[in-house]
Short mmCIF file of C-alpha atoms and ligand atoms in Angstrom, two decimals:
data_model
loop_
_atom_site.label_atom_id
_atom_site.label_comp_id
_atom_site.label_asym_id
_atom_site.label_seq_id
_atom_site.Cartn_x
_atom_site.Cartn_y
_atom_site.Cartn_z
CA MET A 1 0.00 0.00 0.00
CA ALA A 2 1.66 3.22 -1.13
CA GLY A 3 2.41 5.61 1.71
CA ARG A 4 2.12 3.00 4.45
CA ASP A 5 4.86 1.13 6.26
CA ALA A 6 2.78 -0.59 8.89
CA ALA A 7 3.59 -4.26 8.72
CA GLN A 8 0.04 -5.54 8.69
CA GLY A 9 -3.60 -4.41 8.82
CA SER A 10 -4.37 -1.94 11.57
CA ALA A 11 -1.00 -2.08 13.39
CA PRO A 12 0.13 1.45 14.29
CA GLU A 13 2.62 2.89 11.83
CA ALA A 14 6.15 3.17 13.15
CA VAL A 15 7.52 6.61 13.96
CA ILE A 16 9.67 7.91 11.12
CA PRO A 17 12.80 9.41 12.69
CA LEU A 18 14.61 12.48 11.43
CA ALA A 19 17.84 10.59 10.82
CA ARG A 20 19.24 7.09 11.03
CA PRO A 21 22.84 6.07 10.25
CA VAL A 22 23.78 3.21 7.92
CA LEU A 23 25.87 0.81 9.97
CA GLY A 24 26.50 -2.80 9.08
CA GLU A 25 28.78 -5.75 9.49
CA ALA A 26 31.77 -3.95 7.99
CA GLU A 27 31.57 -1.35 10.74
CA GLU A 28 31.13 -4.02 13.43
CA ARG A 29 34.15 -5.95 12.15
CA ALA A 30 36.27 -2.81 11.95
CA VAL A 31 35.46 -1.79 15.52
CA LEU A 32 35.97 -5.30 16.87
CA GLU A 33 39.40 -5.46 15.25
CA VAL A 34 40.43 -2.31 17.09
CA LEU A 35 39.08 -3.62 20.39
CA ARG A 36 41.03 -6.84 19.93
CA SER A 37 44.19 -4.99 18.93
CA GLY A 38 44.23 -3.20 22.28
CA GLN A 39 45.33 0.05 20.59
CA LEU A 40 42.28 2.21 21.11
CA SER A 41 43.77 5.64 20.47
CA LEU A 42 46.73 7.16 18.59
CA GLY A 43 47.08 3.87 16.75
CA PRO A 44 47.45 3.07 13.06
CA ARG A 45 43.81 3.78 12.13
CA LEU A 46 44.24 7.51 12.75
CA ALA A 47 46.71 8.08 9.91
CA ALA A 48 44.93 5.53 7.73
CA PHE A 49 41.60 7.37 8.09
CA GLU A 50 43.27 10.72 7.40
CA ARG A 51 45.00 9.40 4.26
CA ALA A 52 41.86 7.75 2.92
CA PHE A 53 39.73 10.83 3.58
CA ALA A 54 42.24 13.20 1.94
CA ALA A 55 42.53 10.88 -1.08
CA ARG A 56 38.77 10.73 -1.42
CA LEU A 57 38.56 14.53 -1.55
CA GLY A 58 41.61 14.97 -3.76
CA VAL A 59 43.39 17.13 -1.19
CA GLN A 60 46.93 16.74 0.11
CA LEU A 61 46.35 16.42 3.86
CA ALA A 62 43.79 15.77 6.57
CA SER A 63 43.74 15.84 10.37
CA ALA A 64 41.16 13.83 12.28
CA VAL A 65 39.68 15.48 15.36
CA SER A 66 37.07 14.73 17.99
CA SER A 67 34.27 16.82 16.42
CA GLY A 68 33.49 19.35 13.74
CA THR A 69 33.51 22.02 16.43
CA ALA A 70 37.02 21.03 17.53
CA GLY A 71 38.12 21.12 13.90
CA LEU A 72 36.74 24.63 13.42
CA HIS A 73 38.48 25.79 16.58
CA LEU A 74 41.86 24.35 15.59
CA ALA A 75 41.55 25.54 11.98
CA LEU A 76 40.85 29.12 13.09
CA ARG A 77 43.84 28.98 15.47
CA ALA A 78 46.01 27.53 12.71
CA VAL A 79 45.27 30.36 10.27
CA GLY A 80 46.10 32.84 13.04
CA VAL A 81 42.75 34.19 14.20
CA GLY A 82 43.25 35.85 17.57
CA GLU A 83 41.76 38.10 20.22
CA GLY A 84 39.92 41.18 18.98
CA GLU A 85 39.93 40.06 15.34
CA GLU A 86 36.86 39.46 13.23
CA VAL A 87 35.70 36.41 11.34
CA ILE A 88 32.98 36.95 8.73
CA THR A 89 30.49 34.11 8.67
CA SER A 90 26.91 33.09 8.08
CA PRO A 91 24.14 33.62 10.62
CA PHE A 92 22.30 30.70 9.00
CA SER A 93 24.36 27.83 10.35
CA PHE A 94 24.70 25.52 13.29
CA VAL A 95 25.91 27.64 16.19
CA ALA A 96 29.34 25.95 16.29
CA SER A 97 30.65 27.87 13.28
CA ALA A 98 30.25 31.20 15.08
CA ASN A 99 31.19 29.86 18.52
CA ALA A 100 34.55 28.67 17.20
CA ALA A 101 35.63 32.30 16.71
CA LEU A 102 34.54 33.15 20.25
CA TYR A 103 36.79 30.43 21.69
CA GLU A 104 39.72 32.56 20.50
CA ARG A 105 38.14 35.81 21.75
CA ALA A 106 37.62 36.81 18.14
CA ARG A 107 34.28 38.21 17.00
CA PRO A 108 31.98 36.44 14.55
CA VAL A 109 30.69 39.13 12.20
CA PHE A 110 27.59 37.99 10.36
CA ALA A 111 26.54 38.83 6.82
CA ASP A 112 23.31 37.85 5.11
CA ILE A 113 22.79 34.78 2.95
CA ASP A 114 21.82 34.11 -0.64
CA PRO A 115 18.05 33.48 -0.76
CA ILE A 116 18.41 30.52 -3.14
CA THR A 117 21.46 28.59 -1.98
CA LEU A 118 21.15 29.77 1.68
CA THR A 119 24.94 30.09 1.86
CA LEU A 120 26.85 33.24 2.85
CA ASP A 121 26.36 35.97 0.23
CA PRO A 122 29.81 37.08 -1.04
CA GLN A 123 28.64 40.67 -1.62
CA ALA A 124 27.24 40.92 1.88
CA ALA A 125 30.48 39.44 3.21
CA ALA A 126 32.50 42.00 1.25
CA ALA A 127 30.46 44.81 2.80
CA ALA A 128 31.25 43.44 6.28
CA VAL A 129 35.05 43.56 5.88
CA SER A 130 36.77 45.93 8.32
CA GLU A 131 40.37 46.58 9.31
CA ARG A 132 39.93 43.96 12.05
CA THR A 133 38.78 41.20 9.69
CA ARG A 134 41.17 38.26 9.78
CA ALA A 135 39.26 35.41 8.15
CA LEU A 136 36.23 34.37 6.13
CA LEU A 137 34.28 31.36 7.37
CA PRO A 138 31.72 30.37 4.72
CA VAL A 139 29.40 27.47 5.58
CA HIS A 140 28.31 24.89 3.00
CA ILE A 141 24.93 24.74 4.63
CA PHE A 142 22.70 21.73 4.02
CA GLY A 143 25.49 20.35 1.83
CA TYR A 144 25.25 23.07 -0.82
CA PRO A 145 28.62 24.52 -1.97
CA ALA A 146 29.23 28.10 -0.91
CA ASP A 147 30.58 30.36 -3.67
CA MET A 148 34.24 29.70 -2.91
CA PRO A 149 35.69 31.37 -6.04
CA ALA A 150 34.04 34.62 -4.91
CA PHE A 151 35.35 34.21 -1.35
CA GLU A 152 38.83 33.42 -2.64
CA ARG A 153 38.81 36.67 -4.65
CA LEU A 154 37.59 38.61 -1.61
CA ALA A 155 40.23 37.00 0.62
CA ALA A 156 42.98 37.80 -1.88
CA ARG A 157 41.82 41.44 -2.13
CA HIS A 158 42.05 41.98 1.62
CA GLY A 159 44.73 39.48 2.65
CA LEU A 160 42.29 37.30 4.61
CA ALA A 161 42.48 33.66 5.59
CA ILE A 162 39.72 31.21 4.72
CA VAL A 163 38.33 28.39 6.85
CA GLU A 164 35.42 26.45 5.35
CA ASP A 165 32.69 24.90 7.45
CA ALA A 166 32.00 21.77 5.41
CA CYS A 167 30.48 19.86 8.35
CA GLU A 168 27.30 19.22 6.37
CA ALA A 169 28.83 18.92 2.93
CA LEU A 170 30.64 15.64 2.41
CA GLY A 171 30.08 14.63 -1.21
CA ALA A 172 29.43 18.15 -2.51
CA VAL A 173 31.37 19.36 -5.56
CA HIS A 174 32.23 22.86 -6.80
CA ALA A 175 31.41 23.91 -10.36
CA ASP A 176 35.08 24.64 -11.06
CA GLY A 177 36.15 21.09 -10.23
CA PRO A 178 37.28 20.39 -6.69
CA ALA A 179 35.23 18.54 -4.12
CA VAL A 180 34.00 20.73 -1.29
CA GLY A 181 36.89 20.57 1.15
CA GLY A 182 39.38 19.96 -1.64
CA ARG A 183 40.46 23.51 -2.43
CA GLY A 184 43.42 23.52 -0.04
CA HIS A 185 42.46 26.02 2.63
CA PRO A 186 41.36 24.37 5.85
CA ALA A 187 37.89 22.85 5.52
CA VAL A 188 36.16 21.14 8.40
CA PHE A 189 33.88 18.10 8.27
CA GLY A 190 31.71 16.67 11.04
CA PHE A 191 30.93 13.02 11.70
CA TYR A 192 28.10 13.24 14.22
CA ALA A 193 25.52 10.45 13.93
CA ASN A 194 23.24 12.27 11.46
CA LYS A 195 26.01 13.10 8.96
CA GLN A 196 26.68 11.56 5.53
CA LEU A 197 29.54 9.63 7.17
CA THR A 198 29.50 9.02 10.90
CA THR A 199 31.93 7.98 13.59
CA GLY A 200 29.40 8.71 16.34
CA GLU A 201 31.24 11.91 17.16
CA GLY A 202 34.20 13.13 15.16
CA GLY A 203 35.53 15.50 12.57
CA MET A 204 38.23 16.08 9.97
CA VAL A 205 40.15 19.13 8.79
CA THR A 206 41.29 18.87 5.17
CA LEU A 207 44.08 21.15 4.01
CA ALA A 208 47.10 21.56 1.76
CA ASP A 209 49.65 23.22 4.07
CA ALA A 210 51.91 20.82 6.00
CA ALA A 211 52.82 23.46 8.60
CA LEU A 212 49.15 24.04 9.41
CA LYS A 213 48.60 20.30 9.73
CA GLU A 214 51.58 20.02 12.07
CA ARG A 215 50.05 22.70 14.29
CA ILE A 216 46.58 21.14 14.25
CA ASP A 217 47.97 17.67 14.98
CA SER A 218 49.94 19.03 17.91
CA GLU A 219 47.14 21.14 19.35
CA ARG A 220 44.59 18.33 19.16
CA ASN A 221 46.98 16.34 21.35
CA GLN A 222 47.67 18.78 24.19
CA GLY A 223 50.34 20.72 22.30
CA ARG A 224 52.70 17.84 21.97
CA ALA A 225 55.23 18.10 19.14
CA PRO A 226 55.41 14.92 17.05
CA ASP A 227 59.09 14.30 17.77
CA MET A 228 59.03 15.06 21.50
CA GLY A 229 59.14 12.59 24.33
CA TRP A 230 56.16 11.47 26.37
CA LEU A 231 54.50 14.33 28.26
CA ASP A 232 56.70 16.97 26.68
CA HIS A 233 54.50 19.83 25.48
CA ASP A 234 55.82 22.93 23.78
CA ARG A 235 52.58 24.89 23.33
CA LEU A 236 49.03 25.14 24.58
CA GLY A 237 46.84 22.34 23.29
CA PHE A 238 43.56 20.55 23.82
CA ASN A 239 42.28 17.02 23.91
CA TYR A 240 40.58 16.97 20.52
CA ARG A 241 41.81 13.49 19.55
CA LEU A 242 39.69 11.02 17.61
CA SER A 243 39.98 7.45 18.93
CA ASP A 244 41.09 4.54 16.77
CA ILE A 245 37.67 3.00 17.35
CA ALA A 246 36.08 6.04 15.70
CA CYS A 247 38.70 6.08 12.93
CA ALA A 248 38.01 2.42 12.15
CA LEU A 249 34.32 3.25 11.87
CA GLY A 250 35.20 6.16 9.61
CA ILE A 251 37.33 4.00 7.29
CA ALA A 252 34.51 1.47 6.98
CA GLN A 253 31.99 4.22 6.32
CA LEU A 254 34.25 5.83 3.73
CA GLN A 255 34.33 2.57 1.79
CA ARG A 256 30.58 2.71 1.31
CA LEU A 257 30.30 6.49 0.96
CA ASP A 258 29.29 6.47 -2.71
CA GLU A 259 26.46 4.09 -1.98
CA MET A 260 25.27 6.18 1.02
CA LEU A 261 25.44 9.45 -0.94
CA ALA A 262 23.52 7.93 -3.84
CA ALA A 263 20.85 6.66 -1.44
CA ARG A 264 20.47 10.16 0.05
CA ALA A 265 20.20 11.68 -3.43
CA ARG A 266 17.51 9.12 -4.28
CA VAL A 267 15.48 10.10 -1.20
CA ALA A 268 15.83 13.78 -2.10
CA GLU A 269 14.59 13.18 -5.64
CA LEU A 270 11.57 11.24 -4.39
CA TYR A 271 10.73 14.03 -1.94
CA ARG A 272 11.13 16.60 -4.69
CA ALA A 273 8.70 14.76 -6.96
CA ALA A 274 6.19 14.20 -4.16
CA LEU A 275 6.25 17.81 -2.89
CA ALA A 276 6.70 19.75 -6.14
CA GLU A 277 3.04 20.69 -6.42
CA VAL A 278 2.45 21.87 -2.85
CA GLU A 279 1.45 25.50 -3.21
CA GLY A 280 3.86 27.96 -1.63
CA LEU A 281 6.23 25.29 -0.26
CA GLN A 282 9.87 26.01 -1.08
CA LEU A 283 12.10 22.99 -1.65
CA PRO A 284 15.91 22.87 -1.37
CA CYS A 285 17.42 24.52 -4.44
CA ALA A 286 18.37 22.24 -7.30
CA ASP A 287 22.04 22.08 -8.26
CA ARG A 288 22.93 25.27 -10.18
CA ASP A 289 25.65 26.24 -12.63
CA GLY A 290 27.67 23.07 -12.09
CA ASP A 291 27.73 23.11 -8.27
CA ALA A 292 26.50 19.84 -6.78
CA ARG A 293 25.01 19.33 -3.34
CA GLY A 294 26.13 16.54 -1.00
CA TRP A 295 22.75 15.64 0.45
CA PHE A 296 22.65 15.96 4.24
CA VAL A 297 19.14 17.06 5.20
CA PHE A 298 15.91 17.76 3.36
CA VAL A 299 14.83 21.17 4.62
CA VAL A 300 11.73 22.85 3.21
CA GLN A 301 10.50 26.37 3.80
CA LEU A 302 6.85 26.48 4.74
CA PRO A 303 4.57 28.88 2.87
CA PRO A 304 4.40 32.29 4.60
CA GLY A 305 1.68 32.30 7.25
CA VAL A 306 1.73 28.53 7.94
CA ASP A 307 2.38 27.98 11.66
CA ARG A 308 5.56 25.92 11.93
CA ASP A 309 5.07 24.76 15.54
CA GLU A 310 1.61 23.60 14.62
CA THR A 311 3.01 21.76 11.59
CA VAL A 312 5.62 19.99 13.75
CA ARG A 313 2.87 19.01 16.22
CA ALA A 314 0.53 17.76 13.49
CA LEU A 315 3.28 15.65 11.92
CA ALA A 316 4.34 14.28 15.32
CA GLU A 317 0.76 13.19 16.01
CA ARG A 318 1.00 11.14 12.83
CA GLY A 319 4.31 9.54 13.81
CA ILE A 320 6.59 11.80 11.78
CA GLN A 321 9.52 13.61 13.32
CA SER A 322 10.41 17.06 12.01
CA LYS A 323 12.40 19.97 13.40
CA PRO A 324 12.73 23.73 12.87
CA TYR A 325 16.17 23.92 11.29
CA LEU A 326 18.04 26.23 11.52
CA PRO A 327 17.40 29.15 13.88
CA ALA A 328 19.30 32.35 13.06
CA ILE A 329 22.43 32.45 15.21
CA HIS A 330 22.41 36.22 15.76
CA LEU A 331 18.92 36.02 17.31
CA MET A 332 19.84 33.35 19.86
CA SER A 333 19.67 34.80 23.37
CA PHE A 334 23.39 34.44 24.02
CA TYR A 335 24.31 36.27 20.81
CA ARG A 336 21.65 38.96 21.34
CA GLU A 337 22.86 39.67 24.85
CA ARG A 338 26.55 39.53 24.04
CA PHE A 339 26.49 41.55 20.81
CA GLY A 340 23.18 43.44 20.89
CA HIS A 341 21.81 41.79 17.75
CA ARG A 342 18.21 42.60 16.87
CA PRO A 343 15.66 41.25 14.38
CA GLY A 344 15.90 42.93 10.98
CA GLU A 345 19.69 42.86 10.66
CA PHE A 346 19.81 39.94 8.21
CA PRO A 347 16.36 39.80 6.61
CA VAL A 348 16.98 36.93 4.18
CA CYS A 349 18.39 34.71 6.93
CA GLU A 350 15.60 35.64 9.34
CA ASP A 351 12.86 34.88 6.84
CA VAL A 352 14.38 31.51 5.93
CA ALA A 353 15.08 30.63 9.57
CA ALA A 354 11.48 31.37 10.55
CA ARG A 355 10.02 29.04 7.91
CA SER A 356 12.50 26.19 7.54
CA LEU A 357 11.60 22.68 8.60
CA ALA A 358 13.75 19.54 8.41
CA LEU A 359 11.88 16.42 7.33
CA PRO A 360 12.95 12.83 8.03
CA PHE A 361 15.92 12.12 5.79
CA PHE A 362 18.22 9.11 5.79
CA PRO A 363 19.60 6.70 3.19
CA ALA A 364 17.36 3.75 4.06
CA MET A 365 14.09 5.70 3.81
CA SER A 366 11.56 3.66 1.88
CA GLU A 367 9.35 5.03 -0.87
CA GLY A 368 6.42 4.36 1.44
CA GLN A 369 7.93 6.46 4.22
CA ILE A 370 8.69 9.32 1.84
CA ALA A 371 5.16 9.20 0.46
CA ARG A 372 3.71 9.14 3.97
CA VAL A 373 5.73 12.18 5.10
CA SER A 374 4.92 14.06 1.89
CA ALA A 375 1.20 13.31 2.07
CA GLN A 376 0.96 14.35 5.70
CA LEU A 377 2.95 17.53 5.13
CA ARG A 378 0.79 18.44 2.17
CA ALA A 379 -2.42 17.81 4.14
CA THR A 380 -1.15 19.84 7.11
CA ILE A 381 -0.25 22.79 4.90
CA GLU A 382 -3.54 22.64 3.02
CA ARG A 383 -5.47 22.60 6.30
CA ALA A 384 -3.45 25.58 7.56
CA VAL A 385 -4.02 27.56 4.38
CA ALA A 386 -7.74 26.80 4.44
CA THR A 387 -8.27 28.12 8.00
C1 LIG B 1 27.24 23.58 9.86
C2 LIG B 1 27.82 22.87 11.03
N1 LIG B 1 28.91 23.38 11.62
C3 LIG B 1 29.49 22.79 12.67
C4 LIG B 1 28.99 21.64 13.21
C5 LIG B 1 29.64 21.06 14.42
O1 LIG B 1 30.02 19.73 14.29
P1 LIG B 1 30.08 18.77 15.58
O2 LIG B 1 28.69 18.55 16.05
O3 LIG B 1 30.74 17.54 15.04
O4 LIG B 1 30.92 19.46 16.60
C6 LIG B 1 27.86 21.05 12.64
C7 LIG B 1 27.33 19.80 13.16
O5 LIG B 1 26.29 19.53 13.54
C8 LIG B 1 27.23 21.69 11.54
O6 LIG B 1 26.12 21.20 10.99
#
């Protein structure tokens, strides 16, 4: 029966979760091997995962870290962002991309986003440059490539560093050739459980500069220089290490990445077909001008005037998880209080943030589940518009 996943007759339909990782026997075997080896951290899987990940993206180097957030922090330190300096970034992101600047007592300076791709608008970013600007931090939000050629021109004009937040963008490709994360300046991926590739928690910084990698590798490990003796530390560092258990998971996941990305793209296409006719509903932008999205989430923007909380409630009552995603960072209470941000500063971001809703999205979603979510969303919107 199309649109139904209940096993039989009148059994209640299972809840459709927002996300669910693909984990199988290969992952189990890989983790077991590490457990049996006894070398649970700083073992051979760390370098192996880094090499395999860099090769996959066509970039020279990679450093595995304990999370995307840790990677952003170390990447900003590595390019020299310091106290009192400014980092221009997107207010339409997960809060970690802005927080990472604050860890170094730098200031995240927001600029508005492009209304189609939802990534940082290069012109708005250019208008935000000041004499304190040290770096640009574009975010490949929802897996869509930010306009890196434009940011590279802007960075060159003002002598700025670039750090890319690619946490949501594994599998994305730029129109001019490189994979997202493959352009050489530090780019940060996240491996939390909902990501295209997961190690439970984890992250990776890809980059081309060996000196930056040396610094990141040292600072993730308490500031220990690679050639120093045990417990010799020549700089401030952190514990941002990724365990060998996680790296083994990552290697196994990397081997099936193409299959997982293709499955996500299939789900997105089915959603697109099922939701295309819903009046006023905005779907994620299609790939434009040669840029290609690495599918991470399926986020729609509800028609203006449709109550989002009510929509979430109505879907939940029918066993469908959904989530407002993402809130504007500058309007979060901490950012308002700390920096005095007010509504109206970034109108495109604020409009998108007020209407965006993440639907269940994971590689193993069945056609029936997609049809069920789509039908319920359509009915909920039509009811809201009619009242
Ligand atoms: C855009 C973006 N930036 C940064 C992060 C932080 O990654 P992590 O949760 O691995 O620290 C995430 C992850 O959720 C993200 O989506």
